[in-house]
Amino acid sequence: MRIRNNRALSGAASLMRDALCASCVFLLALCGCRTHDGVAGTGTADPSAATFVGREVCAPCHVAEHEAWQGSHHDLAMQPADETTVLGDFDGANFTYHDVTSTFFRKDGKFFVNTDGPDGKLTEFEIAYTFGVEPLQQYLIEFPDGRLQALSVCWDARPAEEGGIGWFHLYPDENVDHRDELHWTGPQQNWNFMCSECHSTRVRKGYDAERDAYETTWFEIDVSCEACHGPGSRHVEWAERLERSGRGRADRSMGLVVRLKDDAYWIVDETTGLPQRSVPRVSDAEVQLCARCHSRRAQIDEDYVHGAPLMDTHRPALLTRALYHADGQIQDEVYVYGSFLQSKMYREGVTCGDCHDPHTLELYGTVDTVCAQCHSPETYFTREHHYHEPGSEGGRCIDCHMPKTNYMVVDPRGDHSFRVPQPELTLKTGTPNACTTCHTDRSVQWAVDELGKRKRGIERTHFAEAIDAGRRGAPGAHALLQSVAADPEQPGIARATALSLLRDRLGPASTEAIRQALDDEDPLVRLGALLAVESYDHESRIQLVGSLLADPIRSVRIEAARLLAPVLRTELLPAEQRPRLAAALDEYREAQALNADRAEAQLNLGRLQLDLGEPDAAEAAYQRAIDVNPSFIPAYVNLADLYRLQGREQAGEVALRRALELAPGSAEVQHALGLLLVRQKQLAGGLDYLRGAAQARPEEARYAYVYGVGLHSAGRTNEALSVLKAAHERHAGDMNLLVALATISRDARAIDDALGYARKLAAMAPNDPQIRRLLSEIEASR
């Protein structure tokens, strides 16, 4: 057994499912141009001098807290499988998923499942650990190489009278077989990477890339005291010193590496009737500590320091299309933090511990009484406020302000952005709203009208329209995005997202917005601004982001380093910045090495090596990505592009056709293969694949653009115009489509059409000299 349990106890937290983003990780040049953004608690002990002691050392003094913690989700989520921990039916129960029937049984006092293994054949596996306790329980199976894999057939822990369904599959509407990366034996169900950090205390993943094996360790199997409070040896020393001699009372830190409790409380302002904090929140330590696990994020450093900024070791996800609706409501599993950052409650100083007991994890009362701590029932628990009968469905706070989305089939989770329902945004952007999610027999317009009758004020969430416009490439998107990016009243995560969407809409105004954001006090905003810099040339990148190589936040530093990697060995980079960049790139490599068990990290290394002018090393990294995860399509596409640069088109075609076998409907692969065939003068075959890419991803304007230009190059101008016009209707603000329509229409002597497109371009970018020149040329040709 390669998983060494240094302290065999019990426990866990919440399942993490986050693939490492494909351009994630970077540097640390210790230079003090900023503080740690007000995160670390004040008066704390040096964390580097403290060691872990275990909860049995904590419990004798902290009896009430330990008793409250026992039986919590943190305590019960990961446990050795035995008679006291296994909830599922292992008495010969069968469960059929498509053509696979799994059998759950006991043998010699142990628990087993007979199910499809990595080769698709029915095989007997022993259950090593239980994972989770309510509303579902998963089961972990250990493999000889140290991997723990989470079985996708789970047990619904709810009683039948509450809807419990017994055994069920996490992907009931798909046919996930052994060839799919979502199969329980695949990388997306791997505990060592996906789950371990947040389900145990002080985990060391211990991945050995040479052996492709794990020696994962934990200090305690569960989410125990020191998972949140940090290593406790200095606190124990303080307590012992105090008991022996009474010395230490003046030590405000009490030997703790982070102080999570302050003296603030909430009061109701007698003038406004609104809640307010007794003192302003000066530290974000508690929220960011919880966010380490309760967020969608990528880990970039294993040496987490309690009380340090989250983004020193983790990179939070932004409001991307795959994860969030345009107005920031939850879509995929995002684990609270990204939602909470958007809320007015967070902005006013609310922390996790204001609503949740940090040891039991339960609310302080019912879902309504916890709200009543700050929001007077006389004002808010009335029909005049929520328009429903008090006590009825729809009359509870969470029904309107925390609508739930179901995950893992049986696990409904509330949206922690605590927003006011805005059905008018549904009309504008297609986002869901609590009114018609509940009143399914009513229209969105009905909800708008009903709220309008009551003259309900609209919550200030202007970023929804900007993000929606940015995602769709709508006209005027750049102005909307710039406005959100520059507005300090907007949530930082929304500003960062708006900045990232400016990447394809660069101009003088957007450049200035990006420049200002790169100096913002919020590191998430700085990170979003860096994502927009990707589209600039190398010289502009140096001017914009060179100083961020000294940023105090690791996520920001290493993103700056990644952007500047291509200029490391050029004369463009000032001599004084070269050591910082070199050090930053070392940290980038360290971050990738931490995640070397993921194909995404190998892909990142390949891109870095290519930027550094080392194509052989890049090829080796891409091949390693394929070895780690043979179904990881981006590795094949990047490998083929490397071969293109080297003039090895035949090898590139082999790679892309292999990728197409694995993912026949992939727009990315069809697009790359179509371009390759066009370069090889196989125009008909190339255009077929380009058409396939455009049809597979109509939401991506670039695929239709390339296909349309290809049709025009093949002399099929009418077809080209038809494709481009249809794409323009979907992406009215995409400038590449407009340029193609203007120039192709001009060449086809459809001058009036060409002039209309050129004028749209001029209205979108009035100061662009190339667009002004194009407009003048078309006007002169009339």
mmCIF file of N, CA, C and O in Angstrom, residues 222-274:
data_model
loop_
_atom_site.group_PDB
_atom_site.id
_atom_site.type_symbol
_atom_site.label_atom_id
_atom_site.label_comp_id
_atom_site.label_asym_id
_atom_site.label_seq_id
_atom_site.Cartn_x
_atom_site.Cartn_y
_atom_site.Cartn_z
ATOM 1 N N ASP A 222 -8.648 13.016 7.802
ATOM 2 C CA ASP A 222 -9.830 13.863 7.687
ATOM 3 C C ASP A 222 -9.456 15.338 7.674
ATOM 4 O O ASP A 222 -8.283 15.708 7.757
ATOM 5 N N VAL A 223 -10.475 16.180 7.610
ATOM 6 C CA VAL A 223 -10.279 17.626 7.732
ATOM 7 C C VAL A 223 -10.334 17.934 9.217
ATOM 8 O O VAL A 223 -11.382 18.190 9.781
ATOM 9 N N SER A 224 -9.184 17.881 9.817
ATOM 10 C CA SER A 224 -9.094 17.978 11.266
ATOM 11 C C SER A 224 -8.746 19.411 11.678
ATOM 12 O O SER A 224 -8.731 20.325 10.851
ATOM 13 N N CYS A 225 -8.456 19.600 12.966
ATOM 14 C CA CYS A 225 -8.252 20.944 13.529
ATOM 15 C C CYS A 225 -7.261 21.768 12.720
ATOM 16 O O CYS A 225 -7.517 22.924 12.351
ATOM 17 N N GLU A 226 -6.092 21.160 12.428
ATOM 18 C CA GLU A 226 -5.006 21.912 11.822
ATOM 19 C C GLU A 226 -5.189 22.119 10.319
ATOM 20 O O GLU A 226 -4.440 22.884 9.712
ATOM 21 N N ALA A 227 -6.182 21.466 9.723
ATOM 22 C CA ALA A 227 -6.493 21.754 8.325
ATOM 23 C C ALA A 227 -6.929 23.204 8.170
ATOM 24 O O ALA A 227 -6.659 23.847 7.152
ATOM 25 N N CYS A 228 -7.599 23.739 9.193
ATOM 26 C CA CYS A 228 -8.070 25.122 9.152
ATOM 27 C C CYS A 228 -7.230 26.053 10.019
ATOM 28 O O CYS A 228 -6.940 27.179 9.610
ATOM 29 N N HIS A 229 -6.837 25.593 11.187
ATOM 30 C CA HIS A 229 -6.125 26.464 12.123
ATOM 31 C C HIS A 229 -4.621 26.490 11.884
ATOM 32 O O HIS A 229 -3.920 27.313 12.471
ATOM 33 N N GLY A 230 -4.127 25.582 11.044
ATOM 34 C CA GLY A 230 -2.704 25.537 10.782
ATOM 35 C C GLY A 230 -1.961 24.712 11.813
ATOM 36 O O GLY A 230 -2.518 24.298 12.833
ATOM 37 N N PRO A 231 -0.679 24.449 11.562
ATOM 38 C CA PRO A 231 0.100 23.618 12.484
ATOM 39 C C PRO A 231 0.112 24.189 13.895
ATOM 40 O O PRO A 231 0.311 25.392 14.088
ATOM 41 N N GLY A 232 -0.095 23.320 14.893
ATOM 42 C CA GLY A 232 -0.407 23.805 16.237
ATOM 43 C C GLY A 232 0.691 23.721 17.269
ATOM 44 O O GLY A 232 0.442 24.013 18.452
ATOM 45 N N SER A 233 1.920 23.361 16.878
ATOM 46 C CA SER A 233 2.947 23.132 17.909
ATOM 47 C C SER A 233 3.256 24.391 18.709
ATOM 48 O O SER A 233 3.452 24.330 19.927
ATOM 49 N N ARG A 234 3.291 25.541 18.052
ATOM 50 C CA ARG A 234 3.604 26.777 18.781
ATOM 51 C C ARG A 234 2.478 27.144 19.752
ATOM 52 O O ARG A 234 2.727 27.692 20.829
ATOM 53 N N HIS A 235 1.253 26.849 19.369
ATOM 54 C CA HIS A 235 0.109 27.100 20.253
ATOM 55 C C HIS A 235 0.187 26.183 21.482
ATOM 56 O O HIS A 235 -0.086 26.620 22.622
ATOM 57 N N VAL A 236 0.567 24.923 21.272
ATOM 58 C CA VAL A 236 0.712 23.993 22.388
ATOM 59 C C VAL A 236 1.809 24.478 23.336
ATOM 60 O O VAL A 236 1.647 24.453 24.564
ATOM 61 N N GLU A 237 2.913 24.934 22.772
ATOM 62 C CA GLU A 237 4.000 25.459 23.602
ATOM 63 C C GLU A 237 3.521 26.661 24.420
ATOM 64 O O GLU A 237 3.850 26.789 25.612
ATOM 65 N N TRP A 238 2.750 27.533 23.782
ATOM 66 C CA TRP A 238 2.219 28.697 24.488
ATOM 67 C C TRP A 238 1.328 28.263 25.655
ATOM 68 O O TRP A 238 1.438 28.776 26.776
ATOM 69 N N ALA A 239 0.430 27.294 25.381
ATOM 70 C CA ALA A 239 -0.504 26.836 26.417
ATOM 71 C C ALA A 239 0.241 26.172 27.570
ATOM 72 O O ALA A 239 -0.097 26.376 28.752
ATOM 73 N N GLU A 240 1.266 25.372 27.257
ATOM 74 C CA GLU A 240 2.027 24.712 28.311
ATOM 75 C C GLU A 240 2.807 25.727 29.141
ATOM 76 O O GLU A 240 2.905 25.596 30.370
ATOM 77 N N ARG A 241 3.351 26.734 28.484
ATOM 78 C CA ARG A 241 4.096 27.773 29.193
ATOM 79 C C ARG A 241 3.159 28.554 30.120
ATOM 80 O O ARG A 241 3.501 28.872 31.257
ATOM 81 N N LEU A 242 1.957 28.823 29.621
ATOM 82 C CA LEU A 242 0.975 29.555 30.422
ATOM 83 C C LEU A 242 0.563 28.739 31.644
ATOM 84 O O LEU A 242 0.437 29.264 32.761
ATOM 85 N N GLU A 243 0.390 27.431 31.474
ATOM 86 C CA GLU A 243 -0.023 26.575 32.576
ATOM 87 C C GLU A 243 1.084 26.431 33.623
ATOM 88 O O GLU A 243 0.821 26.423 34.837
ATOM 89 N N ARG A 244 2.324 26.351 33.146
ATOM 90 C CA ARG A 244 3.436 26.159 34.081
ATOM 91 C C ARG A 244 3.728 27.410 34.902
ATOM 92 O O ARG A 244 3.915 27.345 36.114
ATOM 93 N N SER A 245 3.783 28.566 34.225
ATOM 94 C CA SER A 245 4.298 29.765 34.892
ATOM 95 C C SER A 245 3.390 30.975 34.786
ATOM 96 O O SER A 245 3.686 32.016 35.386
ATOM 97 N N GLY A 246 2.328 30.846 34.034
ATOM 98 C CA GLY A 246 1.458 32.003 33.831
ATOM 99 C C GLY A 246 2.015 32.972 32.810
ATOM 100 O O GLY A 246 1.388 33.991 32.512
ATOM 101 N N ARG A 247 3.180 32.649 32.254
ATOM 102 C CA ARG A 247 3.772 33.529 31.250
ATOM 103 C C ARG A 247 3.116 33.293 29.892
ATOM 104 O O ARG A 247 2.724 32.178 29.557
ATOM 105 N N GLY A 248 3.010 34.339 29.126
ATOM 106 C CA GLY A 248 2.461 34.214 27.778
ATOM 107 C C GLY A 248 1.143 34.924 27.598
ATOM 108 O O GLY A 248 0.613 34.998 26.498
ATOM 109 N N ARG A 249 0.571 35.457 28.707
ATOM 110 C CA ARG A 249 -0.724 36.116 28.571
ATOM 111 C C ARG A 249 -0.646 37.318 27.636
ATOM 112 O O ARG A 249 -1.626 37.683 26.998
ATOM 113 N N ALA A 250 0.524 37.946 27.567
ATOM 114 C CA ALA A 250 0.663 39.136 26.725
ATOM 115 C C ALA A 250 0.856 38.782 25.257
ATOM 116 O O ALA A 250 0.822 39.666 24.394
ATOM 117 N N ASP A 251 1.053 37.517 24.989
ATOM 118 C CA ASP A 251 1.276 37.092 23.600
ATOM 119 C C ASP A 251 -0.076 37.007 22.893
ATOM 120 O O ASP A 251 -0.805 36.029 23.036
ATOM 121 N N ARG A 252 -0.400 38.045 22.143
ATOM 122 C CA ARG A 252 -1.718 38.102 21.476
ATOM 123 C C ARG A 252 -1.899 36.991 20.455
ATOM 124 O O ARG A 252 -3.020 36.592 20.140
ATOM 125 N N SER A 253 -0.808 36.493 19.899
ATOM 126 C CA SER A 253 -0.939 35.443 18.875
ATOM 127 C C SER A 253 -1.312 34.100 19.483
ATOM 128 O O SER A 253 -1.843 33.234 18.792
ATOM 129 N N MET A 254 -1.030 33.895 20.784
ATOM 130 C CA MET A 254 -1.257 32.624 21.470
ATOM 131 C C MET A 254 -0.577 31.463 20.745
ATOM 132 O O MET A 254 -0.979 30.316 20.862
ATOM 133 N N GLY A 255 0.447 31.785 19.957
ATOM 134 C CA GLY A 255 1.164 30.746 19.224
ATOM 135 C C GLY A 255 0.442 30.241 17.998
ATOM 136 O O GLY A 255 0.904 29.308 17.341
ATOM 137 N N LEU A 256 -0.693 30.832 17.662
ATOM 138 C CA LEU A 256 -1.459 30.413 16.478
ATOM 139 C C LEU A 256 -0.834 30.993 15.211
ATOM 140 O O LEU A 256 -0.380 32.138 15.204
ATOM 141 N N VAL A 257 -0.845 30.226 14.123
ATOM 142 C CA VAL A 257 -0.282 30.739 12.877
ATOM 143 C C VAL A 257 -1.286 31.629 12.150
ATOM 144 O O VAL A 257 -0.910 32.405 11.271
ATOM 145 N N VAL A 258 -2.563 31.519 12.488
ATOM 146 C CA VAL A 258 -3.567 32.387 11.892
ATOM 147 C C VAL A 258 -4.696 32.572 12.901
ATOM 148 O O VAL A 258 -5.094 31.618 13.570
ATOM 149 N N ARG A 259 -5.175 33.812 13.039
ATOM 150 C CA ARG A 259 -6.312 34.101 13.912
ATOM 151 C C ARG A 259 -7.564 34.192 13.055
ATOM 152 O O ARG A 259 -7.682 35.060 12.195
ATOM 153 N N LEU A 260 -8.502 33.283 13.272
ATOM 154 C CA LEU A 260 -9.718 33.241 12.471
ATOM 155 C C LEU A 260 -10.895 33.901 13.165
ATOM 156 O O LEU A 260 -11.954 34.056 12.576
ATOM 157 N N LYS A 261 -10.726 34.276 14.406
ATOM 158 C CA LYS A 261 -11.828 34.853 15.168
ATOM 159 C C LYS A 261 -11.495 36.296 15.497
ATOM 160 O O LYS A 261 -10.394 36.614 15.929
ATOM 161 N N ASP A 262 -12.435 37.194 15.258
ATOM 162 C CA ASP A 262 -12.239 38.577 15.693
ATOM 163 C C ASP A 262 -13.373 38.960 16.644
ATOM 164 O O ASP A 262 -14.239 38.154 16.975
ATOM 165 N N ASP A 263 -13.372 40.190 17.078
ATOM 166 C CA ASP A 263 -14.361 40.620 18.070
ATOM 167 C C ASP A 263 -15.562 41.332 17.447
ATOM 168 O O ASP A 263 -16.350 41.963 18.146
ATOM 169 N N ALA A 264 -15.694 41.218 16.131
ATOM 170 C CA ALA A 264 -16.779 41.930 15.455
ATOM 171 C C ALA A 264 -18.115 41.224 15.670
ATOM 172 O O ALA A 264 -18.185 40.022 15.914
ATOM 173 N N TYR A 265 -19.173 41.991 15.589
ATOM 174 C CA TYR A 265 -20.527 41.446 15.639
ATOM 175 C C TYR A 265 -21.409 42.339 14.773
ATOM 176 O O TYR A 265 -21.018 43.426 14.355
ATOM 177 N N TRP A 266 -22.615 41.846 14.502
ATOM 178 C CA TRP A 266 -23.516 42.583 13.606
ATOM 179 C C TRP A 266 -24.613 43.272 14.420
ATOM 180 O O TRP A 266 -25.147 42.692 15.362
ATOM 181 N N ILE A 267 -24.904 44.496 14.040
ATOM 182 C CA ILE A 267 -25.953 45.272 14.684
ATOM 183 C C ILE A 267 -26.862 45.843 13.604
ATOM 184 O O ILE A 267 -26.502 45.880 12.428
ATOM 185 N N VAL A 268 -28.028 46.284 14.003
ATOM 186 C CA VAL A 268 -28.968 46.904 13.065
ATOM 187 C C VAL A 268 -28.913 48.418 13.261
ATOM 188 O O VAL A 268 -29.096 48.918 14.384
ATOM 189 N N ASP A 269 -28.643 49.119 12.198
ATOM 190 C CA ASP A 269 -28.590 50.581 12.249
ATOM 191 C C ASP A 269 -29.993 51.114 12.524
ATOM 192 O O ASP A 269 -30.937 50.832 11.776
ATOM 193 N N GLU A 270 -30.159 51.889 13.577
ATOM 194 C CA GLU A 270 -31.481 52.367 13.958
ATOM 195 C C GLU A 270 -32.065 53.336 12.944
ATOM 196 O O GLU A 270 -33.288 53.473 12.844
ATOM 197 N N THR A 271 -31.222 53.998 12.186
ATOM 198 C CA THR A 271 -31.704 54.965 11.200
ATOM 199 C C THR A 271 -32.195 54.287 9.937
ATOM 200 O O THR A 271 -33.285 54.553 9.439
ATOM 201 N N THR A 272 -31.363 53.374 9.421
ATOM 202 C CA THR A 272 -31.698 52.743 8.139
ATOM 203 C C THR A 272 -32.422 51.416 8.295
ATOM 204 O O THR A 272 -33.079 50.955 7.365
ATOM 205 N N GLY A 273 -32.301 50.797 9.472
ATOM 206 C CA GLY A 273 -32.878 49.470 9.659
ATOM 207 C C GLY A 273 -32.066 48.378 8.994
ATOM 208 O O GLY A 273 -32.505 47.222 8.931
ATOM 209 N N LEU A 274 -30.863 48.712 8.515
ATOM 210 C CA LEU A 274 -30.025 47.748 7.816
ATOM 211 C C LEU A 274 -28.920 47.246 8.738
ATOM 212 O O LEU A 274 -28.457 47.960 9.626
#
